[in-house]
Amino acid sequence: MLPKHIRSMVIVILALLGGGLPALAAPASAVSSTFMYEVTRNAAWYQDVPGTGVVFTAVAGEQSYLWSRNLSVATVTTLDAGDNIGSTVAVRCSYADGGALPSDAEAGAYWAANLVPPGENSVTPALRWVFTAPTTGTYNCRLSVTSYSSIIQNGCTVTMQVPAGAELARGTYAATRHWTLPAASTAVIAQGTTQTTLGYTYTPGGGDDITVVQDAALTTCAPGSTICTGGTTAYTGTQAETWIQAQPQNPDGTKCGSAINGSVAKWNISTAKHHQTATNVLHLSTSQLAGCSTIRVSVKVKNVEGNPLNLHAGYAAGRIAATHGLAFTH
């Protein structure tokens, strides 16, 4: 068996090679070929990406960690400056026979951002989510996509593609938990302020290493926005930073040791970019908790400069989570 310090180093290397998360399980079969589809003027219902479906049987309450690999969304049609294409990509689950989940069951989570040409011709979504089986049964979870733009009018058409090789992977791990920011927690974050949100008290178990994910759905408040107010022409978007904070705790909720901060991710959400799912991951070892039994994990969202920043909460249609988090021990 490898010494603990060597084992931790291997985990870090795997995390860097795997897009921020350790290589925990074999992925599903790759897409057999490039998936091409048409952009709509308004966001249409999702199209499933062929070949990414993962079918499995789970007992009621069983939790499955799901994550995307080798996933990108690219334009096929040549676009000019101003031809911004919004794309929402989701992991979505249903019963394997196509039946819908119970109305109160979370069905998935989404990632969203605009593609801004000509400097950008593809986006690289990162989807991480935990599916909780509402009943004992067989399920189908897959990657789905929809793309939309106001330029789709007067005969204008745009073709997009998900290049071959996109995958959805599934794993089951100890002490797996997930949480979604409730709709009532939607917030507008002013310039120069930091919002602490998506808080959850997590109890590790069953391993030495802990992975925490906190993904925040953000939109810059452009002038005249129907989503949020306060935007002015003085700014061309919002410069934002996000990071995870983990505060070890005692069983009664009191602090136990110092807070542990993850790396800071920087986001340039221009008016053209419009929205961005800010992805964050923190890897911890149980030794870092110094004997503390639980961790209070949160995500920090800082509006560094620019227009106000809208933090989305609750669910999109189909019970697809916006700002959400998860943790597991391995």
mmCIF file of C-alpha atoms in Angstrom:
data_model
loop_
_atom_site.group_PDB
_atom_site.id
_atom_site.type_symbol
_atom_site.label_atom_id
_atom_site.label_comp_id
_atom_site.label_asym_id
_atom_site.label_seq_id
_atom_site.Cartn_x
_atom_site.Cartn_y
_atom_site.Cartn_z
ATOM 1 C CA MET A 1 0.000 0.000 0.000
ATOM 2 C CA LEU A 2 1.294 3.480 -0.836
ATOM 3 C CA PRO A 3 2.284 5.762 2.040
ATOM 4 C CA LYS A 4 -0.445 8.349 2.791
ATOM 5 C CA HIS A 5 1.538 11.348 1.477
ATOM 6 C CA ILE A 6 2.224 9.536 -1.822
ATOM 7 C CA ARG A 7 -1.405 8.443 -2.093
ATOM 8 C CA SER A 8 -2.579 12.046 -1.626
ATOM 9 C CA MET A 9 -0.195 13.206 -4.345
ATOM 10 C CA VAL A 10 -1.592 10.626 -6.768
ATOM 11 C CA ILE A 11 -5.133 11.813 -6.036
ATOM 12 C CA VAL A 12 -4.152 15.428 -6.789
ATOM 13 C CA ILE A 13 -2.536 14.418 -10.102
ATOM 14 C CA LEU A 14 -5.619 12.440 -11.118
ATOM 15 C CA ALA A 15 -7.808 15.402 -10.219
ATOM 16 C CA LEU A 16 -5.791 17.732 -12.442
ATOM 17 C CA LEU A 17 -5.941 15.310 -15.350
ATOM 18 C CA GLY A 18 -9.678 14.699 -14.913
ATOM 19 C CA GLY A 19 -10.942 18.287 -14.970
ATOM 20 C CA GLY A 20 -10.784 18.879 -11.233
ATOM 21 C CA LEU A 21 -12.273 15.610 -9.973
ATOM 22 C CA PRO A 22 -10.486 12.324 -9.314
ATOM 23 C CA ALA A 23 -10.917 9.467 -11.806
ATOM 24 C CA LEU A 24 -13.436 7.556 -9.714
ATOM 25 C CA ALA A 25 -15.116 5.142 -12.091
ATOM 26 C CA ALA A 26 -15.169 3.951 -15.676
ATOM 27 C CA PRO A 27 -17.227 6.318 -17.868
ATOM 28 C CA ALA A 28 -20.215 5.321 -19.934
ATOM 29 C CA SER A 29 -19.786 4.482 -23.606
ATOM 30 C CA ALA A 30 -18.603 7.394 -25.734
ATOM 31 C CA VAL A 31 -20.900 9.045 -28.235
ATOM 32 C CA SER A 32 -20.651 6.962 -31.394
ATOM 33 C CA SER A 33 -20.554 10.011 -33.664
ATOM 34 C CA THR A 34 -20.778 13.772 -33.627
ATOM 35 C CA PHE A 35 -24.248 14.974 -32.633
ATOM 36 C CA MET A 36 -25.452 17.902 -34.735
ATOM 37 C CA TYR A 37 -28.562 19.982 -34.056
ATOM 38 C CA GLU A 38 -30.142 23.340 -34.910
ATOM 39 C CA VAL A 39 -30.227 26.464 -32.738
ATOM 40 C CA THR A 40 -33.719 27.789 -31.926
ATOM 41 C CA ARG A 41 -34.738 31.404 -31.369
ATOM 42 C CA ASN A 42 -35.881 30.701 -27.812
ATOM 43 C CA ALA A 43 -34.736 27.917 -25.531
ATOM 44 C CA ALA A 44 -36.489 24.767 -26.775
ATOM 45 C CA TRP A 45 -36.842 21.552 -24.786
ATOM 46 C CA TYR A 46 -33.661 19.506 -24.407
ATOM 47 C CA GLN A 47 -32.332 17.105 -26.990
ATOM 48 C CA ASP A 48 -30.583 14.053 -25.546
ATOM 49 C CA VAL A 49 -27.021 13.474 -26.730
ATOM 50 C CA PRO A 50 -27.005 9.949 -28.244
ATOM 51 C CA GLY A 51 -24.693 7.447 -26.604
ATOM 52 C CA THR A 52 -24.440 9.179 -23.238
ATOM 53 C CA GLY A 53 -27.252 7.292 -21.509
ATOM 54 C CA VAL A 54 -26.323 5.332 -18.386
ATOM 55 C CA VAL A 55 -28.923 2.701 -17.399
ATOM 56 C CA PHE A 56 -28.758 1.280 -13.881
ATOM 57 C CA THR A 57 -30.910 -0.234 -11.139
ATOM 58 C CA ALA A 58 -31.009 1.440 -7.736
ATOM 59 C CA VAL A 59 -32.947 0.947 -4.511
ATOM 60 C CA ALA A 60 -35.039 3.775 -3.081
ATOM 61 C CA GLY A 61 -32.767 6.435 -1.602
ATOM 62 C CA GLU A 62 -29.601 5.154 -3.298
ATOM 63 C CA GLN A 63 -27.372 7.999 -4.456
ATOM 64 C CA SER A 64 -25.386 8.004 -7.688
ATOM 65 C CA TYR A 65 -22.676 10.535 -8.436
ATOM 66 C CA LEU A 66 -22.838 11.550 -12.117
ATOM 67 C CA TRP A 67 -20.283 13.622 -14.024
ATOM 68 C CA SER A 68 -19.491 14.556 -17.621
ATOM 69 C CA ARG A 69 -16.239 13.943 -19.446
ATOM 70 C CA ASN A 70 -14.905 15.077 -22.847
ATOM 71 C CA LEU A 71 -17.953 17.299 -23.277
ATOM 72 C CA SER A 72 -17.999 20.390 -25.474
ATOM 73 C CA VAL A 73 -20.559 22.290 -27.540
ATOM 74 C CA ALA A 74 -19.266 23.903 -30.726
ATOM 75 C CA THR A 75 -20.590 25.888 -33.646
ATOM 76 C CA VAL A 76 -20.613 24.379 -37.131
ATOM 77 C CA THR A 77 -21.913 27.534 -38.817
ATOM 78 C CA THR A 78 -19.425 30.410 -39.124
ATOM 79 C CA LEU A 79 -20.512 33.208 -36.799
ATOM 80 C CA ASP A 80 -19.700 36.915 -36.717
ATOM 81 C CA ALA A 81 -19.182 39.196 -33.724
ATOM 82 C CA GLY A 82 -22.515 39.683 -32.015
ATOM 83 C CA ASP A 83 -23.871 36.281 -33.080
ATOM 84 C CA ASN A 84 -23.928 35.047 -29.496
ATOM 85 C CA ILE A 85 -25.374 31.574 -28.951
ATOM 86 C CA GLY A 86 -26.693 30.516 -25.554
ATOM 87 C CA SER A 87 -26.366 26.854 -24.621
ATOM 88 C CA THR A 88 -27.786 24.991 -21.658
ATOM 89 C CA VAL A 89 -26.466 21.493 -21.067
ATOM 90 C CA ALA A 90 -27.912 19.214 -18.417
ATOM 91 C CA VAL A 91 -27.617 15.806 -16.863
ATOM 92 C CA ARG A 92 -31.189 14.464 -16.744
ATOM 93 C CA CYS A 93 -32.616 11.298 -15.240
ATOM 94 C CA SER A 94 -35.876 9.390 -15.731
ATOM 95 C CA TYR A 95 -37.091 5.850 -15.339
ATOM 96 C CA ALA A 96 -35.470 3.592 -17.927
ATOM 97 C CA ASP A 97 -38.820 2.983 -19.638
ATOM 98 C CA GLY A 98 -39.116 6.726 -20.274
ATOM 99 C CA GLY A 99 -41.483 7.376 -17.418
ATOM 100 C CA ALA A 100 -41.139 10.643 -15.525
ATOM 101 C CA LEU A 101 -39.927 10.744 -11.963
ATOM 102 C CA PRO A 102 -42.304 11.699 -9.138
ATOM 103 C CA SER A 103 -43.100 15.418 -9.256
ATOM 104 C CA ASP A 104 -41.088 16.167 -6.109
ATOM 105 C CA ALA A 105 -37.935 14.324 -7.233
ATOM 106 C CA GLU A 106 -34.927 16.237 -8.545
ATOM 107 C CA ALA A 107 -34.326 15.111 -12.124
ATOM 108 C CA GLY A 108 -30.961 16.714 -12.865
ATOM 109 C CA ALA A 109 -28.765 19.803 -12.924
ATOM 110 C CA TYR A 110 -27.718 22.245 -15.637
ATOM 111 C CA TRP A 111 -24.714 24.254 -16.852
ATOM 112 C CA ALA A 112 -25.252 27.350 -19.005
ATOM 113 C CA ALA A 113 -23.240 30.037 -20.832
ATOM 114 C CA ASN A 114 -23.232 31.987 -24.089
ATOM 115 C CA LEU A 115 -20.733 31.275 -26.840
ATOM 116 C CA VAL A 116 -19.222 34.609 -27.935
ATOM 117 C CA PRO A 117 -17.709 34.666 -31.456
ATOM 118 C CA PRO A 118 -15.439 35.302 -33.198
ATOM 119 C CA GLY A 119 -12.925 34.670 -30.423
ATOM 120 C CA GLU A 120 -14.831 31.671 -29.120
ATOM 121 C CA ASN A 121 -16.201 28.787 -31.206
ATOM 122 C CA SER A 122 -16.934 26.263 -28.453
ATOM 123 C CA VAL A 123 -17.779 26.008 -24.755
ATOM 124 C CA THR A 124 -16.801 23.208 -22.385
ATOM 125 C CA PRO A 125 -19.559 22.445 -19.873
ATOM 126 C CA ALA A 126 -18.708 20.636 -16.642
ATOM 127 C CA LEU A 127 -21.658 18.776 -15.148
ATOM 128 C CA ARG A 128 -21.517 17.215 -11.669
ATOM 129 C CA TRP A 129 -24.604 16.028 -9.834
ATOM 130 C CA VAL A 130 -26.002 13.389 -7.476
ATOM 131 C CA PHE A 131 -29.159 11.493 -8.404
ATOM 132 C CA THR A 132 -31.235 10.083 -5.551
ATOM 133 C CA ALA A 133 -33.469 7.192 -6.607
ATOM 134 C CA PRO A 134 -37.016 8.118 -5.495
ATOM 135 C CA THR A 135 -38.136 4.473 -5.637
ATOM 136 C CA THR A 136 -36.515 1.106 -6.267
ATOM 137 C CA GLY A 137 -36.277 0.795 -10.026
ATOM 138 C CA THR A 138 -34.220 1.049 -13.207
ATOM 139 C CA TYR A 139 -33.135 4.508 -14.358
ATOM 140 C CA ASN A 140 -31.660 6.218 -17.403
ATOM 141 C CA CYS A 141 -29.457 9.279 -16.890
ATOM 142 C CA ARG A 142 -27.983 11.113 -19.880
ATOM 143 C CA LEU A 143 -26.536 14.390 -21.168
ATOM 144 C CA SER A 144 -28.952 16.756 -22.900
ATOM 145 C CA VAL A 145 -28.527 20.095 -24.700
ATOM 146 C CA THR A 146 -30.462 23.062 -26.043
ATOM 147 C CA SER A 147 -29.032 26.124 -27.833
ATOM 148 C CA TYR A 148 -30.840 29.379 -28.601
ATOM 149 C CA SER A 149 -30.262 32.900 -29.949
ATOM 150 C CA SER A 150 -32.213 35.967 -31.029
ATOM 151 C CA ILE A 151 -30.357 35.883 -34.374
ATOM 152 C CA ILE A 152 -32.570 32.969 -35.453
ATOM 153 C CA GLN A 153 -35.002 35.003 -37.571
ATOM 154 C CA ASN A 154 -35.559 36.077 -41.186
ATOM 155 C CA GLY A 155 -34.238 32.782 -42.512
ATOM 156 C CA CYS A 156 -31.060 32.721 -40.388
ATOM 157 C CA THR A 157 -30.083 29.213 -39.259
ATOM 158 C CA VAL A 158 -27.201 28.036 -37.104
ATOM 159 C CA THR A 159 -25.996 24.459 -36.666
ATOM 160 C CA MET A 160 -24.243 23.359 -33.475
ATOM 161 C CA GLN A 161 -22.581 20.100 -32.520
ATOM 162 C CA VAL A 162 -21.498 18.010 -29.574
ATOM 163 C CA PRO A 163 -18.267 16.429 -30.855
ATOM 164 C CA ALA A 164 -17.862 12.671 -30.609
ATOM 165 C CA GLY A 165 -16.504 11.345 -27.320
ATOM 166 C CA ALA A 166 -18.787 13.019 -24.780
ATOM 167 C CA GLU A 167 -19.399 10.742 -21.787
ATOM 168 C CA LEU A 168 -21.492 10.537 -18.661
ATOM 169 C CA ALA A 169 -19.969 8.566 -15.796
ATOM 170 C CA ARG A 170 -21.656 7.125 -12.709
ATOM 171 C CA GLY A 171 -20.197 6.060 -9.377
ATOM 172 C CA THR A 172 -21.453 5.223 -5.885
ATOM 173 C CA TYR A 173 -19.392 6.409 -2.912
ATOM 174 C CA ALA A 174 -19.586 6.613 0.856
ATOM 175 C CA ALA A 175 -21.439 9.422 2.614
ATOM 176 C CA THR A 176 -22.715 10.896 -0.667
ATOM 177 C CA ARG A 177 -24.921 13.951 -0.196
ATOM 178 C CA HIS A 178 -26.290 16.699 -2.428
ATOM 179 C CA TRP A 179 -28.173 19.956 -1.960
ATOM 180 C CA THR A 180 -29.831 22.612 -4.125
ATOM 181 C CA LEU A 181 -30.089 26.314 -3.339
ATOM 182 C CA PRO A 182 -33.826 26.952 -2.753
ATOM 183 C CA ALA A 183 -35.664 29.439 -4.963
ATOM 184 C CA ALA A 184 -36.120 31.834 -2.026
ATOM 185 C CA SER A 185 -32.330 32.274 -1.895
ATOM 186 C CA THR A 186 -32.066 33.941 -5.314
ATOM 187 C CA ALA A 187 -29.898 37.040 -4.820
ATOM 188 C CA VAL A 188 -28.440 40.029 -6.653
ATOM 189 C CA ILE A 189 -24.826 40.661 -5.629
ATOM 190 C CA ALA A 190 -23.636 44.269 -5.841
ATOM 191 C CA GLN A 191 -20.204 45.372 -7.003
ATOM 192 C CA GLY A 192 -17.588 45.025 -4.280
ATOM 193 C CA THR A 193 -19.611 42.603 -2.155
ATOM 194 C CA THR A 194 -19.314 38.880 -1.459
ATOM 195 C CA GLN A 195 -22.242 36.511 -0.978
ATOM 196 C CA THR A 196 -21.821 33.394 1.181
ATOM 197 C CA THR A 197 -24.373 30.866 -0.006
ATOM 198 C CA LEU A 198 -25.244 27.227 -0.685
ATOM 199 C CA GLY A 199 -24.361 26.265 2.883
ATOM 200 C CA TYR A 200 -24.607 22.634 3.956
ATOM 201 C CA THR A 201 -23.344 20.670 6.952
ATOM 202 C CA TYR A 202 -21.633 17.504 5.706
ATOM 203 C CA THR A 203 -20.555 14.494 7.751
ATOM 204 C CA PRO A 204 -17.714 12.519 6.110
ATOM 205 C CA GLY A 205 -17.461 8.759 6.403
ATOM 206 C CA GLY A 206 -16.057 5.641 4.791
ATOM 207 C CA GLY A 207 -12.719 6.949 3.532
ATOM 208 C CA ASP A 208 -9.789 9.321 3.975
ATOM 209 C CA ASP A 209 -10.511 11.736 1.142
ATOM 210 C CA ILE A 210 -13.435 14.129 0.676
ATOM 211 C CA THR A 211 -14.610 15.814 -2.527
ATOM 212 C CA VAL A 212 -16.881 18.858 -2.337
ATOM 213 C CA VAL A 213 -18.506 20.467 -5.401
ATOM 214 C CA GLN A 214 -20.355 23.814 -5.323
ATOM 215 C CA ASP A 215 -21.600 25.084 -8.711
ATOM 216 C CA ALA A 216 -23.251 28.521 -8.917
ATOM 217 C CA ALA A 217 -25.442 29.685 -11.822
ATOM 218 C CA LEU A 218 -24.631 33.376 -12.411
ATOM 219 C CA THR A 219 -25.904 36.087 -14.786
ATOM 220 C CA THR A 220 -24.595 39.628 -15.256
ATOM 221 C CA CYS A 221 -27.331 42.241 -14.874
ATOM 222 C CA ALA A 222 -27.092 44.011 -18.224
ATOM 223 C CA PRO A 223 -28.945 47.309 -18.738
ATOM 224 C CA GLY A 224 -32.623 46.590 -19.333
ATOM 225 C CA SER A 225 -32.329 42.957 -18.239
ATOM 226 C CA THR A 226 -35.579 41.133 -17.525
ATOM 227 C CA ILE A 227 -33.731 38.900 -15.049
ATOM 228 C CA CYS A 228 -32.301 41.499 -12.675
ATOM 229 C CA THR A 229 -32.069 45.275 -12.314
ATOM 230 C CA GLY A 230 -29.269 47.729 -11.635
ATOM 231 C CA GLY A 231 -27.152 47.270 -14.757
ATOM 232 C CA THR A 232 -25.765 50.370 -16.492
ATOM 233 C CA THR A 233 -23.848 51.134 -19.675
ATOM 234 C CA ALA A 234 -20.881 52.157 -17.527
ATOM 235 C CA TYR A 235 -19.871 48.480 -17.512
ATOM 236 C CA THR A 236 -19.704 45.768 -20.176
ATOM 237 C CA GLY A 237 -20.353 42.914 -17.764
ATOM 238 C CA THR A 238 -19.166 41.610 -14.410
ATOM 239 C CA GLN A 239 -15.823 40.371 -13.133
ATOM 240 C CA ALA A 240 -16.518 37.693 -10.519
ATOM 241 C CA GLU A 241 -14.626 35.301 -8.265
ATOM 242 C CA THR A 242 -15.877 32.118 -6.610
ATOM 243 C CA TRP A 243 -14.391 29.679 -4.125
ATOM 244 C CA ILE A 244 -15.454 27.006 -1.648
ATOM 245 C CA GLN A 245 -15.052 27.500 2.078
ATOM 246 C CA ALA A 246 -15.142 24.514 4.453
ATOM 247 C CA GLN A 247 -15.482 25.208 8.189
ATOM 248 C CA PRO A 248 -14.873 22.150 10.403
ATOM 249 C CA GLN A 249 -17.488 21.856 13.163
ATOM 250 C CA ASN A 250 -18.360 20.026 16.340
ATOM 251 C CA PRO A 251 -21.589 17.971 16.533
ATOM 252 C CA ASP A 252 -23.403 20.959 18.099
ATOM 253 C CA GLY A 253 -22.487 23.205 15.153
ATOM 254 C CA THR A 254 -19.774 25.228 16.888
ATOM 255 C CA LYS A 255 -16.564 25.913 14.988
ATOM 256 C CA CYS A 256 -13.772 23.376 15.358
ATOM 257 C CA GLY A 257 -10.498 24.674 13.962
ATOM 258 C CA SER A 258 -9.906 27.126 11.140
ATOM 259 C CA ALA A 259 -11.832 27.473 7.887
ATOM 260 C CA ILE A 260 -10.315 25.840 4.807
ATOM 261 C CA ASN A 261 -10.574 27.831 1.579
ATOM 262 C CA GLY A 262 -10.419 26.327 -1.886
ATOM 263 C CA SER A 263 -8.719 27.901 -4.877
ATOM 264 C CA VAL A 264 -10.280 31.058 -6.324
ATOM 265 C CA ALA A 265 -11.857 30.789 -9.787
ATOM 266 C CA LYS A 266 -12.125 33.988 -11.846
ATOM 267 C CA TRP A 267 -15.018 34.625 -14.261
ATOM 268 C CA ASN A 268 -15.388 37.361 -16.878
ATOM 269 C CA ILE A 269 -19.141 37.418 -17.516
ATOM 270 C CA SER A 270 -19.451 40.031 -20.243
ATOM 271 C CA THR A 271 -22.807 41.306 -21.451
ATOM 272 C CA ALA A 272 -22.270 39.109 -24.524
ATOM 273 C CA LYS A 273 -21.391 36.084 -22.378
ATOM 274 C CA HIS A 274 -24.556 36.879 -20.361
ATOM 275 C CA HIS A 275 -24.518 33.927 -17.981
ATOM 276 C CA GLN A 276 -22.013 31.436 -16.626
ATOM 277 C CA THR A 277 -22.161 28.408 -14.374
ATOM 278 C CA ALA A 278 -19.236 28.944 -11.995
ATOM 279 C CA THR A 279 -17.832 25.507 -11.171
ATOM 280 C CA ASN A 280 -15.858 24.907 -7.978
ATOM 281 C CA VAL A 281 -14.298 21.814 -6.404
ATOM 282 C CA LEU A 282 -12.424 21.294 -3.124
ATOM 283 C CA HIS A 283 -10.504 18.149 -2.173
ATOM 284 C CA LEU A 284 -9.876 17.510 1.531
ATOM 285 C CA SER A 285 -8.317 14.740 3.586
ATOM 286 C CA THR A 286 -9.857 13.715 6.895
ATOM 287 C CA SER A 287 -6.559 14.624 8.585
ATOM 288 C CA GLN A 288 -7.190 18.277 7.678
ATOM 289 C CA LEU A 289 -10.285 18.216 9.891
ATOM 290 C CA ALA A 290 -8.124 17.618 12.997
ATOM 291 C CA GLY A 291 -10.706 15.372 14.608
ATOM 292 C CA CYS A 292 -13.724 17.591 13.869
ATOM 293 C CA SER A 293 -16.768 15.484 13.034
ATOM 294 C CA THR A 294 -18.562 17.631 10.426
ATOM 295 C CA ILE A 295 -17.873 20.375 7.878
ATOM 296 C CA ARG A 296 -19.998 23.385 7.040
ATOM 297 C CA VAL A 297 -19.378 23.949 3.317
ATOM 298 C CA SER A 298 -20.358 27.121 1.453
ATOM 299 C CA VAL A 299 -19.539 28.856 -1.799
ATOM 300 C CA LYS A 300 -18.295 32.438 -1.822
ATOM 301 C CA VAL A 301 -19.409 34.580 -4.781
ATOM 302 C CA LYS A 302 -17.628 37.943 -5.087
ATOM 303 C CA ASN A 303 -18.634 40.684 -7.515
ATOM 304 C CA VAL A 304 -15.195 42.168 -8.076
ATOM 305 C CA GLU A 305 -16.206 44.844 -10.571
ATOM 306 C CA GLY A 306 -19.021 45.699 -12.947
ATOM 307 C CA ASN A 307 -22.770 45.386 -13.091
ATOM 308 C CA PRO A 308 -24.735 43.543 -10.383
ATOM 309 C CA LEU A 309 -24.564 39.765 -10.490
ATOM 310 C CA ASN A 310 -27.655 37.570 -10.308
ATOM 311 C CA LEU A 311 -27.358 34.274 -8.414
ATOM 312 C CA HIS A 312 -29.933 31.786 -9.706
ATOM 313 C CA ALA A 313 -31.619 29.355 -7.333
ATOM 314 C CA GLY A 314 -34.342 26.735 -7.368
ATOM 315 C CA TYR A 315 -35.073 24.709 -10.489
ATOM 316 C CA ALA A 316 -35.497 25.155 -14.213
ATOM 317 C CA ALA A 317 -38.393 23.352 -15.916
ATOM 318 C CA GLY A 318 -38.339 19.616 -15.312
ATOM 319 C CA ARG A 319 -36.895 19.942 -11.776
ATOM 320 C CA ILE A 320 -33.395 20.647 -13.118
ATOM 321 C CA ALA A 321 -31.271 22.245 -10.385
ATOM 322 C CA ALA A 322 -29.559 25.604 -10.871
ATOM 323 C CA THR A 323 -27.057 26.414 -8.083
ATOM 324 C CA HIS A 324 -26.255 23.130 -6.370
ATOM 325 C CA GLY A 325 -23.651 21.258 -4.345
ATOM 326 C CA LEU A 326 -22.546 17.742 -3.452
ATOM 327 C CA ALA A 327 -19.976 15.876 -1.396
ATOM 328 C CA PHE A 328 -18.749 12.326 -0.989
ATOM 329 C CA THR A 329 -15.975 10.421 0.769
ATOM 330 C CA HIS A 330 -13.660 8.000 -1.012
#
